[in-house]
Coordinates of C-alpha atoms in Angstrom, one line a residue:
M296 CA -11.2 25.6 -15.1
R297 CA -9.3 22.8 -13.1
H298 CA -5.7 24.6 -13.4
R299 CA -3.4 23.9 -11.6
A300 CA -6.2 21.4 -9.2
A301 CA -3.9 18.2 -8.6
G302 CA -4.9 15.4 -7.5
R303 CA -9.1 14.1 -7.9
K304 CA -11.3 14.8 -5.2
L305 CA -12.7 11.3 -5.3
G306 CA -16.8 12.1 -4.3
R307 CA -15.6 12.3 -0.9
I308 CA -14.7 15.6 1.3
T309 CA -11.0 16.7 2.3
P310 CA -11.2 14.8 5.7
H311 CA -12.8 11.7 4.0
R312 CA -10.9 11.7 1.2
I313 CA -7.5 11.4 3.4
A314 CA -9.0 9.4 5.9
L315 CA -9.9 6.4 2.5
L316 CA -6.3 7.2 1.8
R317 CA -4.3 6.5 5.6
N318 CA -6.7 2.9 5.7
L319 CA -6.3 2.1 2.0
A320 CA -2.0 2.5 3.0
T321 CA -2.2 0.9 6.4
A322 CA -4.1 -2.7 3.6
L323 CA -1.4 -2.3 1.5
F324 CA 1.7 -2.4 4.2
R325 CA 0.0 -4.8 5.5
E326 CA -1.2 -7.2 2.8
E327 CA 2.0 -5.8 -0.1
R328 CA -0.9 -6.0 -2.5
I329 CA -4.8 -4.8 -2.7
Q330 CA -7.0 -4.2 -4.6
T331 CA -9.0 -1.1 -5.6
T332 CA -10.6 1.0 -8.1
L333 CA -8.8 2.5 -10.7
P334 CA -8.8 6.2 -9.5
K335 CA -8.1 5.5 -6.2
A336 CA -5.0 3.2 -6.2
K337 CA -3.2 6.5 -9.0
E338 CA -4.0 8.5 -5.8
L339 CA -2.6 5.8 -3.3
R340 CA 0.4 5.6 -4.7
P341 CA 2.3 8.6 -4.0
F342 CA 0.8 9.2 -0.7
A343 CA 2.4 4.9 -0.1
E344 CA 5.4 5.9 -1.2
K345 CA 6.2 9.7 0.3
I346 CA 5.5 7.0 3.6
I347 CA 7.8 4.3 2.0
T348 CA 10.5 7.2 2.0
L349 CA 10.0 7.9 5.8
A350 CA 10.2 4.6 6.6
K351 CA 14.4 4.5 3.8
R352 CA 15.1 7.8 6.5
E353 CA 18.7 7.1 8.1
G354 CA 19.9 9.6 10.5
T355 CA 20.2 9.7 13.9
A356 CA 18.1 8.4 16.5
A357 CA 16.4 11.3 17.2
Q358 CA 15.6 11.9 13.2
R359 CA 14.9 8.0 12.5
V360 CA 11.8 8.2 15.5
H361 CA 11.0 11.6 14.0
A362 CA 10.3 9.8 10.8
R363 CA 8.3 7.1 12.5
R364 CA 5.9 9.9 13.9
L365 CA 5.3 11.2 10.8
A366 CA 4.5 8.1 9.7
A367 CA 2.6 7.2 12.1
R368 CA 0.5 9.5 12.2
D369 CA -1.1 8.0 8.5
I370 CA -0.5 4.5 9.6
Q371 CA -2.9 3.9 13.0
D372 CA -1.9 0.4 13.4
P373 CA 1.4 0.5 15.7
I374 CA 1.8 -3.1 14.0
V375 CA 2.2 -2.2 10.2
V376 CA 4.4 0.9 11.0
K377 CA 6.9 -1.9 12.7
K378 CA 6.6 -3.6 10.0
L379 CA 6.5 -0.9 7.4
F380 CA 10.0 0.7 9.7
D381 CA 11.7 -3.0 9.8
V382 CA 10.6 -4.5 6.7
I383 CA 9.5 -2.7 3.7
G384 CA 12.1 0.2 4.5
A385 CA 15.2 -1.8 4.7
K386 CA 14.1 -3.8 1.8
F387 CA 13.8 -0.7 -0.2
Q388 CA 16.7 1.0 0.9
T389 CA 18.6 1.1 -2.4
R390 CA 16.0 1.9 -4.8
N391 CA 15.4 5.9 -5.4
G392 CA 11.7 5.3 -6.0
G393 CA 8.9 3.4 -8.3
Y394 CA 7.9 1.0 -5.1
T395 CA 4.3 0.1 -6.0
R396 CA 2.9 -0.8 -8.8
I397 CA -0.8 -0.6 -10.2
V398 CA -1.6 -3.8 -12.6
K399 CA -5.5 -2.7 -14.0
L400 CA -7.2 -5.9 -13.6
G401 CA -10.9 -4.7 -15.7
H402 CA -13.8 -3.7 -14.5
R403 CA -16.3 -4.8 -11.5
A404 CA -19.6 -7.2 -12.0
G405 CA -22.1 -4.1 -10.1
D406 CA -21.1 -0.6 -11.3
N407 CA -18.4 -1.3 -14.1
A408 CA -15.7 0.8 -12.6
D409 CA -12.5 0.4 -14.1
T410 CA -10.8 -2.0 -11.1
A411 CA -6.7 -2.4 -10.5
L412 CA -4.1 -4.3 -8.3
I413 CA -2.0 -1.7 -6.2
E414 CA 1.0 -4.2 -4.4
L415 CA 4.4 -3.1 -3.5
V416 CA 6.9 -4.1 -6.7
G417 CA 8.9 -7.3 -5.7
Y418 CA 5.8 -8.2 -3.8
E419 CA 5.2 -12.4 -5.3
Y420 CA 2.6 -13.4 -4.4
K421 CA 2.2 -17.0 -3.2
A422 CA -0.4 -19.2 -3.7
K423 CA -1.1 -22.0 -0.9
E424 CA -0.8 -24.8 -2.2
K425 CA -3.3 -28.0 -2.4
K426 CA -2.3 -31.4 -1.3
A427 CA -3.2 -34.4 -4.2
P428 CA -6.3 -36.0 -3.6
K429 CA -5.2 -39.2 -1.7
E430 CA -2.1 -37.7 -0.2
E431 CA -5.2 -35.6 1.5
A432 CA -6.9 -39.5 1.9
A433 CA -3.5 -40.8 3.7
A434 CA -3.5 -37.5 5.8
T435 CA -7.2 -38.4 7.1
K436 CA -5.9 -42.1 8.3

């Protein structure tokens, strides 16, 4: 029985599952939007939101350094930690939770797994604009 057993095991042992969540969170903070399976996205949401809450922490310099070190425990990339505290934490400073959004995408072709898009709220996808064929021809001349 699974009474009071929260969370999904995702078919992995504990250290592997923790490493998976850390890598997914790092990719989410770096790219601001990632595509993964639905169960992984649902497990990533509370993990990532706790880290964003750390990035919002204010207080004395020592308290801010402590929050940065706690976040750096899970986010191994120093560039992503800097972005997390300077950009993402500042963007969500006035928001009380709900920093991520999960959008279901359907089934993956290979194994029919449910896929989902997890993104930071406020992230708008900006597609690269293509030039018209006449403009491309003029640009190459």
